[in-house]
XYZ file of C-alpha atoms in Angstrom:
603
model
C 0.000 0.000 0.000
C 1.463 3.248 -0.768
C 1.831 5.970 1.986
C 2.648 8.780 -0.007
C 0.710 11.593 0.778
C 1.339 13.291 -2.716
C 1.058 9.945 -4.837
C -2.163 9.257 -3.132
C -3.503 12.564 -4.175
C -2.110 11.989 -7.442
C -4.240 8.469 -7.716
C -7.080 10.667 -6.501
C -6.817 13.273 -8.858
C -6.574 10.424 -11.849
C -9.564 8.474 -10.411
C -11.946 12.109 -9.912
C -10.603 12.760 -13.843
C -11.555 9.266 -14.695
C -15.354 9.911 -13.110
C -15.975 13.201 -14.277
C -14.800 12.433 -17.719
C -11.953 15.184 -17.700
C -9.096 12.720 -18.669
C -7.582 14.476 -21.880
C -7.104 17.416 -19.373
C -2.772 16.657 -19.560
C -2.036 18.643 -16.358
C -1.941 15.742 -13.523
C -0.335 17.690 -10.748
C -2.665 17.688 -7.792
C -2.143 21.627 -7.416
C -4.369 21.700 -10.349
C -7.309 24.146 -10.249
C -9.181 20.936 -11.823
C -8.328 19.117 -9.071
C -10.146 21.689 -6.881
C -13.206 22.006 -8.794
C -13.600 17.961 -8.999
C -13.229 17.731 -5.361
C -15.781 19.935 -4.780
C -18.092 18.279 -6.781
C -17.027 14.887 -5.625
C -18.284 16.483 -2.327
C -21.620 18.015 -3.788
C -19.387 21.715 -2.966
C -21.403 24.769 -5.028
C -18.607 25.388 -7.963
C -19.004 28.619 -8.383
C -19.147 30.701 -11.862
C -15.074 31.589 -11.703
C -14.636 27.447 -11.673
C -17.452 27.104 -14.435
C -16.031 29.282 -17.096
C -12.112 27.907 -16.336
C -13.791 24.221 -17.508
C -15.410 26.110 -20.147
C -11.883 28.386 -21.041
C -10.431 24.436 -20.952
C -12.814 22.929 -23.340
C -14.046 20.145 -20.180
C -17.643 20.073 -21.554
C -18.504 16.803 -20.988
C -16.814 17.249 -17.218
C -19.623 19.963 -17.107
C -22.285 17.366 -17.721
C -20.975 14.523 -15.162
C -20.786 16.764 -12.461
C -24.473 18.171 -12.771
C -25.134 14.771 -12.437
C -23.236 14.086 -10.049
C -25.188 13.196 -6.306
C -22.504 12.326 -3.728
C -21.140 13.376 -0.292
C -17.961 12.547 1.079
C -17.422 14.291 4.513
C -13.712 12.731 4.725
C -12.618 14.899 1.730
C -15.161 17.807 2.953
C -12.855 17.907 5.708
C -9.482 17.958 4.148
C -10.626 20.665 2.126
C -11.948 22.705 4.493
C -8.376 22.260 6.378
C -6.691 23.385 3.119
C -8.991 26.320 2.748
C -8.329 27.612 6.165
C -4.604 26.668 5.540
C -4.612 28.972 2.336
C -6.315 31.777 4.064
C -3.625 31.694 6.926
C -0.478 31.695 4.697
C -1.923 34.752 2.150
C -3.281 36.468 5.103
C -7.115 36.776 4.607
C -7.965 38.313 8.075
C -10.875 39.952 7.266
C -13.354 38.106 4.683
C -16.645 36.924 6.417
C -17.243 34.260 3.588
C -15.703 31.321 4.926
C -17.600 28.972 3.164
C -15.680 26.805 0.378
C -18.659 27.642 -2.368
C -16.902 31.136 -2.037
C -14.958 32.688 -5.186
C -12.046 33.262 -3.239
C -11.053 29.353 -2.296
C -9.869 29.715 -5.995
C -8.215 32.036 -6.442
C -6.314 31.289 -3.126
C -5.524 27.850 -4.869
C -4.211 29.138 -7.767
C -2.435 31.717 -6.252
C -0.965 28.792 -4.088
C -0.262 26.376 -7.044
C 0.661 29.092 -9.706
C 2.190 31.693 -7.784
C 0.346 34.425 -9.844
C -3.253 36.296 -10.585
C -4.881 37.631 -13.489
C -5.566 41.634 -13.066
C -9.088 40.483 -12.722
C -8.807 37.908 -9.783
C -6.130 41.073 -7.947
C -9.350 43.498 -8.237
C -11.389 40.934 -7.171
C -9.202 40.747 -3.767
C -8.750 44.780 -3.297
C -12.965 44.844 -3.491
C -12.919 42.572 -0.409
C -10.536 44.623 1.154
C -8.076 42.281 1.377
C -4.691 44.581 1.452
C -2.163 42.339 3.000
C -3.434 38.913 0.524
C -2.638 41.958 -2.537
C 0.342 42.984 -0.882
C 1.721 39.269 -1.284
C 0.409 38.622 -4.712
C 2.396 41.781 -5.606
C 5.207 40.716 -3.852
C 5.536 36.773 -5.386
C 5.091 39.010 -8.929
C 7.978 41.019 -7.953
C 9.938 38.079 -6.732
C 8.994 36.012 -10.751
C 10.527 39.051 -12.015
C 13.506 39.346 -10.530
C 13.959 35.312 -10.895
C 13.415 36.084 -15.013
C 15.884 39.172 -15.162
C 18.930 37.455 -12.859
C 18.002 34.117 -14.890
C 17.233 32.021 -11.403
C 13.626 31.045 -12.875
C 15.182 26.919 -12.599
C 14.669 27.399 -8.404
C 11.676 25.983 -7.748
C 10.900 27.608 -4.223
C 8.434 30.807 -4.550
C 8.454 31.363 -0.865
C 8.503 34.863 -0.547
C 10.746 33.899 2.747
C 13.377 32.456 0.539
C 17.139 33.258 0.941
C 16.510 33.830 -2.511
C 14.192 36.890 -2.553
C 16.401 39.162 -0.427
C 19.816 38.434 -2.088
C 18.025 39.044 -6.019
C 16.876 42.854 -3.952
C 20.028 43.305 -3.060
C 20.891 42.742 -6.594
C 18.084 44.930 -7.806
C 19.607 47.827 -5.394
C 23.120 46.947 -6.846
C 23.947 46.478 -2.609
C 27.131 44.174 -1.993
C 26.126 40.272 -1.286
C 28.015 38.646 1.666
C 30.148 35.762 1.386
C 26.973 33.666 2.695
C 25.113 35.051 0.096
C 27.219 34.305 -2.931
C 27.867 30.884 -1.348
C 24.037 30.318 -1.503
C 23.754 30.943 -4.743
C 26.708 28.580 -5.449
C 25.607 26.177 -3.894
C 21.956 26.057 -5.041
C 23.867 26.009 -8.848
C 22.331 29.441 -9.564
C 25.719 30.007 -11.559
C 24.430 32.406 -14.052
C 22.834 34.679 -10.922
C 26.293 34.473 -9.566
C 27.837 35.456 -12.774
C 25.599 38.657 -12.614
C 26.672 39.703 -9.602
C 30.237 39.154 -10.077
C 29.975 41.417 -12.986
C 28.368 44.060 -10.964
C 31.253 43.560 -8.095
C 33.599 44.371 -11.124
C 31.985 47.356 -12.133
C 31.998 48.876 -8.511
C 34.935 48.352 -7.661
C 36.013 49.370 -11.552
C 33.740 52.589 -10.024
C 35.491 52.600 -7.039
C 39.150 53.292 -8.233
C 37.507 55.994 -10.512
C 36.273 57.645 -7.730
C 39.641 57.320 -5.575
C 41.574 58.817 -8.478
C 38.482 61.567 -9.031
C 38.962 63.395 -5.323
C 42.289 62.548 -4.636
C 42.111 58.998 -2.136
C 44.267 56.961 -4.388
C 46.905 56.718 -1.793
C 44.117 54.563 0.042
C 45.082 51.181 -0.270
C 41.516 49.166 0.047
C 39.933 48.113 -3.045
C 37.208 46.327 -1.502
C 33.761 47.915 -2.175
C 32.704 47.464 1.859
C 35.151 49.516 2.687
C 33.095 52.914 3.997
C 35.620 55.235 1.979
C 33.470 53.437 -1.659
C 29.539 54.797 -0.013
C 31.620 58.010 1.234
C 33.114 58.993 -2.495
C 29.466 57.732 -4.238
C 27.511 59.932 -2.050
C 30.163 63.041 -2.971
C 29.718 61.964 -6.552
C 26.204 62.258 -6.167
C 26.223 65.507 -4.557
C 24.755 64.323 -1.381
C 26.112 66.600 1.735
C 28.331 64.295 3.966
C 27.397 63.687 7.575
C 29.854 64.125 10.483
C 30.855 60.659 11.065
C 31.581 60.585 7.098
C 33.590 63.467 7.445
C 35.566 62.556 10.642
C 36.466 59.350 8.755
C 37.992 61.027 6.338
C 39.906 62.644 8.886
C 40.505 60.193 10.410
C 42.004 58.012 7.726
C 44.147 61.206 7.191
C 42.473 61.986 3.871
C 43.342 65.478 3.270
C 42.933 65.922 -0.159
C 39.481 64.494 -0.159
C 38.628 66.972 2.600
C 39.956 69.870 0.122
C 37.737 69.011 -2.147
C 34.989 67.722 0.022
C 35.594 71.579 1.533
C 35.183 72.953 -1.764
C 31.812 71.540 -2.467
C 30.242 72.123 0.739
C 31.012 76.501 -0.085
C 29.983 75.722 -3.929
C 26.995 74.350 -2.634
C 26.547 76.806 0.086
C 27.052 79.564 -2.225
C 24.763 78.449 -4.917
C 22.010 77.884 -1.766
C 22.742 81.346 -0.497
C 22.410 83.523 -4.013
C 18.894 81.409 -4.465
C 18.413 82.350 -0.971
C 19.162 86.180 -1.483
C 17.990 86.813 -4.929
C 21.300 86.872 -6.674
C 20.885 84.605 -9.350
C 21.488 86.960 -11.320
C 25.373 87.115 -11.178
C 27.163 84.197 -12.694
C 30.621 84.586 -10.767
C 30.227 81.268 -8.884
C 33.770 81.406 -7.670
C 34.288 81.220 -3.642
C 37.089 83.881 -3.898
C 34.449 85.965 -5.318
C 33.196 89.160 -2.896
C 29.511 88.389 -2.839
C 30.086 85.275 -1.471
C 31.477 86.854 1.260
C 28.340 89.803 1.179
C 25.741 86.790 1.361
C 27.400 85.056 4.144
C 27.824 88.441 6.072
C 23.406 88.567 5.349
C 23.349 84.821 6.346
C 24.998 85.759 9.810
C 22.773 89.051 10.506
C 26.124 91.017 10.255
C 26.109 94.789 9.766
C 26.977 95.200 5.605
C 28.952 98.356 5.382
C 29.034 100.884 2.639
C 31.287 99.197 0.625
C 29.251 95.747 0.324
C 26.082 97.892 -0.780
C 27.991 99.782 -3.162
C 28.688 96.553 -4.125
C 25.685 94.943 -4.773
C 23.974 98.301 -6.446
C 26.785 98.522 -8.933
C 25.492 95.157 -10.163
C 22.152 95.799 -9.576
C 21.347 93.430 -6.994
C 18.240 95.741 -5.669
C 16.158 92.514 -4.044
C 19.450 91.396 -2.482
C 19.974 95.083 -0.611
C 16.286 94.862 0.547
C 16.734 91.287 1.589
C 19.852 91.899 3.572
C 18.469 95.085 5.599
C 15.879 93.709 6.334
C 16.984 90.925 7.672
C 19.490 92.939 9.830
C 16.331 94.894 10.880
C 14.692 91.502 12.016
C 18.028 90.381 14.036
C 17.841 94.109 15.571
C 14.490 93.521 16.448
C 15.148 90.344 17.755
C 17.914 91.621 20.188
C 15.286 94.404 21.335
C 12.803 91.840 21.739
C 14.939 90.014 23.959
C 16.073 92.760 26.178
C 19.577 93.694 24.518
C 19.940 97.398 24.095
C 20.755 98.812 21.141
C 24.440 99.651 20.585
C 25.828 103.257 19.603
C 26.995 101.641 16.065
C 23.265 99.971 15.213
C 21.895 103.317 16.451
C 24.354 105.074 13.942
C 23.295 102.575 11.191
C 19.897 102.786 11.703
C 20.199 106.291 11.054
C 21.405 105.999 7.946
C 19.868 103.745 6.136
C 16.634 105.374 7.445
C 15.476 102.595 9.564
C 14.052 104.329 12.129
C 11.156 102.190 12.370
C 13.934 100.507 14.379
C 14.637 103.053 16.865
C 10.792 103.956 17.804
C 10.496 99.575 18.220
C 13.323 99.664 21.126
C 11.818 103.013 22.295
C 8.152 101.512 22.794
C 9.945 97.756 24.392
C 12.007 100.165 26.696
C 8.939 102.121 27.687
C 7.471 98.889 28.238
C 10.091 97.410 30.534
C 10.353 100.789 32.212
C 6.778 101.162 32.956
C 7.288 97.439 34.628
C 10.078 98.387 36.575
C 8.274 101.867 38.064
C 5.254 100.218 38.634
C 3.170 101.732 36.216
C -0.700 100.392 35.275
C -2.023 102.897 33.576
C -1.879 101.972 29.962
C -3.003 105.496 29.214
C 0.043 106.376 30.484
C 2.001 109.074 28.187
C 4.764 107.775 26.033
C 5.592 111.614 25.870
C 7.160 113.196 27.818
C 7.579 110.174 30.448
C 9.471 107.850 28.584
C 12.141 111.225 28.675
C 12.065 110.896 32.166
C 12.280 107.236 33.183
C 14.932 107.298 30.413
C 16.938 110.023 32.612
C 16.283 108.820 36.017
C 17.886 105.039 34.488
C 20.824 106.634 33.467
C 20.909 108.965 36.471
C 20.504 112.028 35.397
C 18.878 115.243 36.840
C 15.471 116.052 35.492
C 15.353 119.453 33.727
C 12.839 121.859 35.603
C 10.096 121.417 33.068
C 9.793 117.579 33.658
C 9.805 117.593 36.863
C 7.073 120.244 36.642
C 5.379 117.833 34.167
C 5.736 114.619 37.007
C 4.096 117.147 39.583
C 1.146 118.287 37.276
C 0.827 114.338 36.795
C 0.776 113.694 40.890
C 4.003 111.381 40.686
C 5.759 113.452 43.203
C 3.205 113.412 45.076
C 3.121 109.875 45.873
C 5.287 107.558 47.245
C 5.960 105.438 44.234
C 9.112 104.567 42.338
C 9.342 107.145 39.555
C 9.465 109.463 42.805
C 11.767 107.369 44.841
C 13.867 107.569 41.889
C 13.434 111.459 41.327
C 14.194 112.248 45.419
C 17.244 109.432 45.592
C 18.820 111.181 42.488
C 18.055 114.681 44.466
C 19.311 113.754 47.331
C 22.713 112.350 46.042
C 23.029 115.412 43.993
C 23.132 117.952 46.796
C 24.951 115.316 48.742
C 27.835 115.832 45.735
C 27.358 119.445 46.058
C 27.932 119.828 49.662
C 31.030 117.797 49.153
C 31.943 120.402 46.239
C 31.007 123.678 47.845
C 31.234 122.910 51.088
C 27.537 124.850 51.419
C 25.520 123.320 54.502
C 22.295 124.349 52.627
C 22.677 121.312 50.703
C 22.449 119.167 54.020
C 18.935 120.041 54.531
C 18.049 119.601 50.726
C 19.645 116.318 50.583
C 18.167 114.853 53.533
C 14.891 116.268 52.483
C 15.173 113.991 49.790
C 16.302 111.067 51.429
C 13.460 111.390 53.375
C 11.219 111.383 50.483
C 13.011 108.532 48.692
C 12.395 106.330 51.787
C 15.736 106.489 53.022
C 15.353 107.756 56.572
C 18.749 106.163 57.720
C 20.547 107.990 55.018
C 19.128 111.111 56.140
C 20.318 110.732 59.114
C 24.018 110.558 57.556
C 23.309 113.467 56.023
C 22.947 115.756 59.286
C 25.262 113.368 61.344
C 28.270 114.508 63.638
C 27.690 118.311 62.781
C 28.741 120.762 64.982
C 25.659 123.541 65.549
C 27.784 125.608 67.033
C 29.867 126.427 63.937
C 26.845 127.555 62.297
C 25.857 130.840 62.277
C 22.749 130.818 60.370
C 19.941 130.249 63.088
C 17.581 129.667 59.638
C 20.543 126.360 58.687
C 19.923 125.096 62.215
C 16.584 125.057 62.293
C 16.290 123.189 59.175
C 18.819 120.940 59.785
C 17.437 119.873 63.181
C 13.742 119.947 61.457
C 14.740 117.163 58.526
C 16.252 115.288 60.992
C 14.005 115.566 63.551
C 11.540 113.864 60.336
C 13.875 111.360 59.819
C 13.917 109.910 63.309
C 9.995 110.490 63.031
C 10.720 107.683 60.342
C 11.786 105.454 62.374
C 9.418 106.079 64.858
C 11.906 107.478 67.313
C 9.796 110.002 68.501
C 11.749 111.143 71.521
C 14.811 111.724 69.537
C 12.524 113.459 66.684
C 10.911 115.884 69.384
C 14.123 117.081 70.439
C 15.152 117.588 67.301
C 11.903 119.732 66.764
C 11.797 121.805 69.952
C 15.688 123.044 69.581
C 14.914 124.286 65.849
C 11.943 126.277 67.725
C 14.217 127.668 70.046
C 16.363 128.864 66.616
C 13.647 129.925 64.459
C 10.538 130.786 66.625
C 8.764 131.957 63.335
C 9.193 128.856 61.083
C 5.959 126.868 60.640
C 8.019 123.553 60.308
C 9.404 122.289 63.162
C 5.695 123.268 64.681
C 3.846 121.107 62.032
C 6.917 117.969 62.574
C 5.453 118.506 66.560
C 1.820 118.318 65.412
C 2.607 115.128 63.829
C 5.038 113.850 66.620
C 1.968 113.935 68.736
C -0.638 112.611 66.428
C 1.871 109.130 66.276
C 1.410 109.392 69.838
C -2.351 109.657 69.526
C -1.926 113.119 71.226
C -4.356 114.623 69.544
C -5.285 117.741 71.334
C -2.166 118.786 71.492
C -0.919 117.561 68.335
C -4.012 119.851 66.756
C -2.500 122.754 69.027
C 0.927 122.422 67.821
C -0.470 122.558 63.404
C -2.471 125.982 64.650
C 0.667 126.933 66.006
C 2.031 126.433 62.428
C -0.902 127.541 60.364
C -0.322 130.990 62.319
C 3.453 130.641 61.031
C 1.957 130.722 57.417
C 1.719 126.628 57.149
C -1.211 125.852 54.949
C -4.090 123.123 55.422
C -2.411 120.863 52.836
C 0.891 120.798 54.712
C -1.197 119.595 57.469
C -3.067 117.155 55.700
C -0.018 115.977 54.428
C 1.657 114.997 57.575
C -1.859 113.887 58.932
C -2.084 111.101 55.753
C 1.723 110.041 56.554
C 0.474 109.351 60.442
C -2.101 107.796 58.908
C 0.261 105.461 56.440
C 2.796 104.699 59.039
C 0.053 103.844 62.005
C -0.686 99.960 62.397
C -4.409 98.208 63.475
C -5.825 99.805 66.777
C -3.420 102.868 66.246
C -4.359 103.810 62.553
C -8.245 103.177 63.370
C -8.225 105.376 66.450
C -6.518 108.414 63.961
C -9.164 108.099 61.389
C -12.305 107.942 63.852
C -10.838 111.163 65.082
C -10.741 112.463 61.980
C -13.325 111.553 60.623
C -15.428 112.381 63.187
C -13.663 115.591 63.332
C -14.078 116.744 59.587
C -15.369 113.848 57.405
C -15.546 116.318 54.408
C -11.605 117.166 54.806
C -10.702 114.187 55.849
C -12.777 111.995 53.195
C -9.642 110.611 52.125
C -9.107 108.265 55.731
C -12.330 106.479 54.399
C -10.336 104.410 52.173
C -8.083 103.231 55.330
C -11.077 102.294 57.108
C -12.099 100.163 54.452
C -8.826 98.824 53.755
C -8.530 98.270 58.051
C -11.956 96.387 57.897
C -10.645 94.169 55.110
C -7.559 93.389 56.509
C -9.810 92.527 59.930
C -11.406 90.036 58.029
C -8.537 88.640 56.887
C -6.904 88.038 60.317
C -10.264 86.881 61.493
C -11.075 84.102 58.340
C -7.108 83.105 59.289
């Protein structure tokens, strides 16, 4: 009995043509689509009209006849063809067609695809309508691997498995990539001698290619002829005008190659040239030299360098007009840019600017400087005047005195008035100047100036410098004594030593009876004290010196500003209570009191 799974399909095949009358069909292999068709029909299977018209295409009319006759069932053979079916479907990767039934037009196709190894364009179509991308995807793949078995003449192996050895070395081929040793020895020993030939012919003409290149840029005096060597992809891929990466390079320099990197040099600036006159509109002039001068003009654009009079008499004698444009503007951008990113502006772009009428430029860093300024001083009004204040923060940054008119302007707009840092500024830069003066002149009147200012700039301590370690009895001037003794007397106020600043106060009375001042500093000496009788007695004492209301009111808001909790809401009761129409203003410290209250209490 024979045990041979192939003869016995073989007898099986032979007995179903014998049955169904299809024995002048030559063809006896049982990968036969006839075999197919007459096991279905030996197992009462639907044929379906793709298996009709191939017995029709093969002339098997009679075949036609027997197996409309034909009645059986054989669930054996059923079952080895529903194995092979779901074999076929697993190796060409049908994942997604719902008709799994064997009466289904693709069991065919699937079989001839199997025993054939190809499709007609109709059965492929047939396959994309079902969706089936991955079964196309190999159909296209065994046609791609018949093709390159016909053009390197390996059509006598047998094996169509796109996972043959075979398949990658004939792409390899196809991509004219080196084969190993393995490779070659394959196809040796698989007698594919005339594949073998081929590729020994193209190993000839690389490394024929090879020693053309070597001799082209100068690598001769490397001795490796083999094509694997990296210096063979290295010289194709200069040939080709392909940049070189880093490693490529450092190979080169490695290997001590510096001819090659002359030359590799040489094509990198061509290149880089040619990229930068596309780049800058300069097309237009055919010197393509690197020692020529608009290289150098371009790169100087590339870098955001300044071009100077001589590169723009340059370019306008050959009447590269887009190329000017390009390249101030561009300079105008990096400009920008450095603005932009806080960098001031340096006497030499200012200069240039100028004069090539960019001074779109200058009004840019103006408006980011007013911008940073306003930050800096604490400014939230946006309506806030570009003119004349941007002058003046200007000034005060680069410490400068204030002309009289702007300082007239920051009174008119309150900012003396108040304690914030535009004034701080203002009063420190004061105070330092009459400090400098005083050291100059020797003039005492500065003393009380600069403290004054101190003062005013928040510096209490420093005022106290100011007036330190003098001796009164040097001075003549009862007038200098008084105010000396006043603004410091203020100054200790500051810092809330009150005993000190009363002293202070009461010997400038005793020097100038007639001043208002050192009365209103004891009026507010005693309203920090919560003395408020007599602090009130001490500011009529001064209004009948010629103090006004608003020098009152001044000191009263500073007690007011200074005082903390119980203190501060015990001055504006009085106050308030007092005159709530003059002393409106403490309203907004009760209200800021109560808040904080709540605060402390929600804490």
């Amino acid at each position: 009995m024979n045990n041979d799974p192939f003869e016995v399909q073989v007898q099986h095949f032979a007995a179903l043509k014998s049955k169904y009358q299809a024995t002048k069909y030559e063809n006896s292999s049982p990968s036969s689509l006839l075999y197919l068709i007459l096991q279905k029909a030996d197992l009462e299977y639907a044929i379906t009209d793709f298996e009709w018209d191939w017995l029709v295409n093969q002339g098997l009319l009679e075949t036609i006849e027997a197996i409309e006759k034909e009645p059986l069932h054989k669930d054996e053979q059923r079952r080895k063809l529903d194995a092979k079916f779901f074999q076929l479907k697993s190796k060409f990767k049908v994942t997604r067609d719902p008709d799994l039934r064997l009466s289904s037009c693709l069991y065919p196709i699937l079989w001839k695809l199997d025993s054939e190894n190809q499709l007609t364009d109709l059965e492929v179509k047939y396959l994309k309508q079902r969706g089936l991308t991955e079964t196309v995807a190999i159909v296209e793949e065994m046609a791609r691997f018949a093709a390159l078995k016909a053009k390197y003449q390996a059509t006598e192996d047998p094996n169509c498995s796109l996972d043959s050895p075979l398949y990658q070395i004939l792409k390899q081929l196809d991509a004219r990539q080196i084969l190993s040793d393995v490779e070659a020895n394959w196809l040796f020993n698989n007698q594919l001698i005339d594949t073998l030939e081929i590729f020994w012919q193209q190993k000839a003409g690389r490394e024929a290619e090879f020693a053309q290149l070597k001799d082209k840029y100068k690598a001769s005096e490397y001795p490796e002829t083999s094509v694997c060597s990296p210096l063979y992809q290295i010289l194709k891929n200069l040939d080709a005008d392909i940049q070189l990466s880093e490693s490529e390079l450092n190979w080169l320099e490695e290997h001590q190659l510096s001819e090659t990197l002359s030359i590799v040099l040489e094509i990198e600036q061509t290149r880089h040239f040619a990229e930068l006159k596309a780049k800058y509109k300069a097309t237009t002039y055919e010197d393509s030299s690197l020692s020529s001068h608009l290289y150098k003009v371009l790169k100087k654009i590339d870098l955001d360098n300044q071009l100077g009079e001589q590169d723009i008499n340059f370019l306008k004698k050959r009447k590269l007009t887009e190329t000017i444009t390009l390249a101030l503007d561009k300079y105008v951008a990096s400009l920008k840019s450095k603005i932009q990113s806080g960098e001031l502006l340096s006497e030499a772009d200012i200069d240039w600017v100028k004069q090539n009428g960019r001074e779109d430029v200058i009004t840019f860093a103006q408006e980011k400087e007013f911008a940073a300024l306003k930050v800096k001083y604490r400014i939230i009004d946006r309506d806030f005047p570009f003119d004349p204040f941007y002058a003046i923060m200007v000034k005060l940054e680069k410490e400068e005195r204030l002309d009289p008119v702007l300082v007239v302007q920051l009174i008119q707009q309150g900012l003396l008035a108040s304690h914030g840092r535009i004034a701080m500024a203002y009063h420190r830069l004061e105070a330092r100047f009459y400090d400098r003066e005083y050291e100059r002149t020797g003039n005492k009147w500065n003393l009380p100036n600069a403290s004054s200012h101190w003062r005013k700039a928040d510096e209490p301590k420093s005022a106290l410098q100011v007036t330190e370690n003098l001796d009164f009895d040097k001075i003549k001037e009862n007038k200098l004594k008084s105010a000396l003794l006043t603004t410091r007397g203020g100054a200790f106020r500051d810092i809330d030593k009150l005993d000190d600043a009363q002293k202070c106060a009461l010997k400038a009375i005793e020097y100038q009876p007639q001043s208002h001042h050192p009365y209103t500093l004891m009026g507010a000496i005693c309203f920090e004290r919560s003395q408020f009788s007599e602090g009130e007695r001490w500011f009529n004492e001064a209004i009948k010196r010629g103090a006004e209301s608003e020098d009152i009111d001044s000191e009263l808001k500073q007690v007011v500003k200074n005082a903390k909790d119980e203190k501060r809401r015990e001055v504006v009761e009085y106050l308030l209570k007092k005159n709530p129409q003059r002393y409106a203003w403490a309203k907004s410290y009760r209200k800021r009191q109560g808040g904080e209250d709540a605060q402390r209490k929600n804490s």
